[in-house]
XYZ file of C-alpha atoms in Angstrom:
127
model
C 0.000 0.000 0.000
C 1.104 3.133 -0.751
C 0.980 5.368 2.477
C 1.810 8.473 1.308
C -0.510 8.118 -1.651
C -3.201 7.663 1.344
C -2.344 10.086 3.287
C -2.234 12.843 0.689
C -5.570 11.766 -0.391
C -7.106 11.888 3.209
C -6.735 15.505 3.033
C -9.773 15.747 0.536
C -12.063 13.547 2.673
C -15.412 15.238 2.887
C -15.002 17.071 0.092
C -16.212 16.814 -3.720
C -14.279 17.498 -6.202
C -15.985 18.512 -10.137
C -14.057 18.023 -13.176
C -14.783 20.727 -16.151
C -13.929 20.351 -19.447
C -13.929 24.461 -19.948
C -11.111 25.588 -18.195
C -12.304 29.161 -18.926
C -15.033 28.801 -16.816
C -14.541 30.187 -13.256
C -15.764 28.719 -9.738
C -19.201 30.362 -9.739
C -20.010 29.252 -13.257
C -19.068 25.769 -12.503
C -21.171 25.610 -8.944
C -23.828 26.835 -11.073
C -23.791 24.184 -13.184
C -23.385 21.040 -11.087
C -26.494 22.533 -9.312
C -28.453 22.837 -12.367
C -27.421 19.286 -13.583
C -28.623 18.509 -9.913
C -32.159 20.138 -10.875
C -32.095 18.038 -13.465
C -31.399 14.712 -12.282
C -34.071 15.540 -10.009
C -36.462 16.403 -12.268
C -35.968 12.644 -14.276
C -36.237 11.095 -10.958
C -39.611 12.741 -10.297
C -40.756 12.338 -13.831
C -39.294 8.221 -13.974
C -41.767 7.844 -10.826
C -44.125 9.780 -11.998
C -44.776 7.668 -15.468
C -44.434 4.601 -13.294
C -47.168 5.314 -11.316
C -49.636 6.162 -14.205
C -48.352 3.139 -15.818
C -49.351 0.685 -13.073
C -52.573 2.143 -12.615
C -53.501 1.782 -16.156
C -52.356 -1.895 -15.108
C -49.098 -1.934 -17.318
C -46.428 -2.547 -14.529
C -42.728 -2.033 -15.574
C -39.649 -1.150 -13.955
C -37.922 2.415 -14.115
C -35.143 0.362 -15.931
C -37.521 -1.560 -18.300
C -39.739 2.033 -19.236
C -36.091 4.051 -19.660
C -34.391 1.114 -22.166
C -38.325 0.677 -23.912
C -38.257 4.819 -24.633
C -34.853 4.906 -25.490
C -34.655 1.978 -28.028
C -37.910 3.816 -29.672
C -35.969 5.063 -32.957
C -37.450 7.460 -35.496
C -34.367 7.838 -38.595
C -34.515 11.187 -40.289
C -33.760 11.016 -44.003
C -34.210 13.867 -46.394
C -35.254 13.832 -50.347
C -35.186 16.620 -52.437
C -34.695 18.783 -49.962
C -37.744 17.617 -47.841
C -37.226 16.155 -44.753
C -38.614 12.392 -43.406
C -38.801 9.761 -40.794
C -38.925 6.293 -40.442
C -39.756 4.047 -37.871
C -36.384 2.463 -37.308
C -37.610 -0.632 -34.670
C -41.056 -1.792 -33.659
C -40.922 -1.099 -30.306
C -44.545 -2.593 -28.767
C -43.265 -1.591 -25.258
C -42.628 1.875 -26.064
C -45.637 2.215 -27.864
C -47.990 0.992 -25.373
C -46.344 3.630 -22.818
C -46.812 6.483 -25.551
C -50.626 5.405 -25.822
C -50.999 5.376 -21.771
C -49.294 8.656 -21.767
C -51.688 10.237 -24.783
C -49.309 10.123 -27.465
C -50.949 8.602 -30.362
C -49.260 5.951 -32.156
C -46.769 7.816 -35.037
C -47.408 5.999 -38.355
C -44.213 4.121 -39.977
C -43.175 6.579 -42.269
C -44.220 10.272 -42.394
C -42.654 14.276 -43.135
C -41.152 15.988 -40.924
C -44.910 18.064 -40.794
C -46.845 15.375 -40.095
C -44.628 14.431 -36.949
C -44.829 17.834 -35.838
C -48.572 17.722 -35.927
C -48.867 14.148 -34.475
C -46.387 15.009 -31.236
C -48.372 18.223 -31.213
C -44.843 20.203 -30.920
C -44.784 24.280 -30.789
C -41.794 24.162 -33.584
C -40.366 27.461 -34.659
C -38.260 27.755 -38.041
């Protein structure tokens, strides 16, 4: 064991210690940002419950870990012709989809414009 490697360590116990990858930015700016990343790990914990427990009462029970993999493998590919933009339905994704429907979203069809995906998620989209 390497004592001195130990005891040079110690000296740090009880503290944190943030890495930054902009060494421009000064102490306040990085405080500022570890708490907002806090807010926002927060706010996905609350949220993760949250769809849980509308989930199970509409009787579909799934883990936090199950929902977050089922929303994450749910895979739209954008492809654009003529200048138009598109997406496809990458993977059928039944668990995803039956989360969307409990949620309200209505099920996106396979292939559709960029327009018609803005109008089916209902999204305020400015160009």
């Amino acid at each position: 064991m390497n004592e001195k490697l130990i005891e040079e360590s110690s000296k740090y116990d009880g503290y944190y210690r943030i890495q930054r990858s902009d060494p421009e930015m000064d102490e306040q700016d990085v405080f500022q940002a570890y708490r907002l990343l806090v807010m926002i790990k927060d706010c996905f914990r609350t949220m993760k419950s949250t769809l849980k427990t509308i989930l199970r009462k509409k009787g579909m029970e799934a883990s936090t870990d199950r929902i977050v993999d089922a929303i994450g493998k749910a895979v739209l590919c954008a492809f654009e012709v003529d200048g138009r933009q598109y997406f496809l339905k990458c993977r059928n994704n039944e668990t995803a989809e039956n989360i969307f429907s409990v949620i309200g979203v209505k099920k996106l069809p396979s292939f559709m414009t960029s327009e018609a995906l803005i109008r089916q998620l209902q999204l305020n989209v400015v160009v």
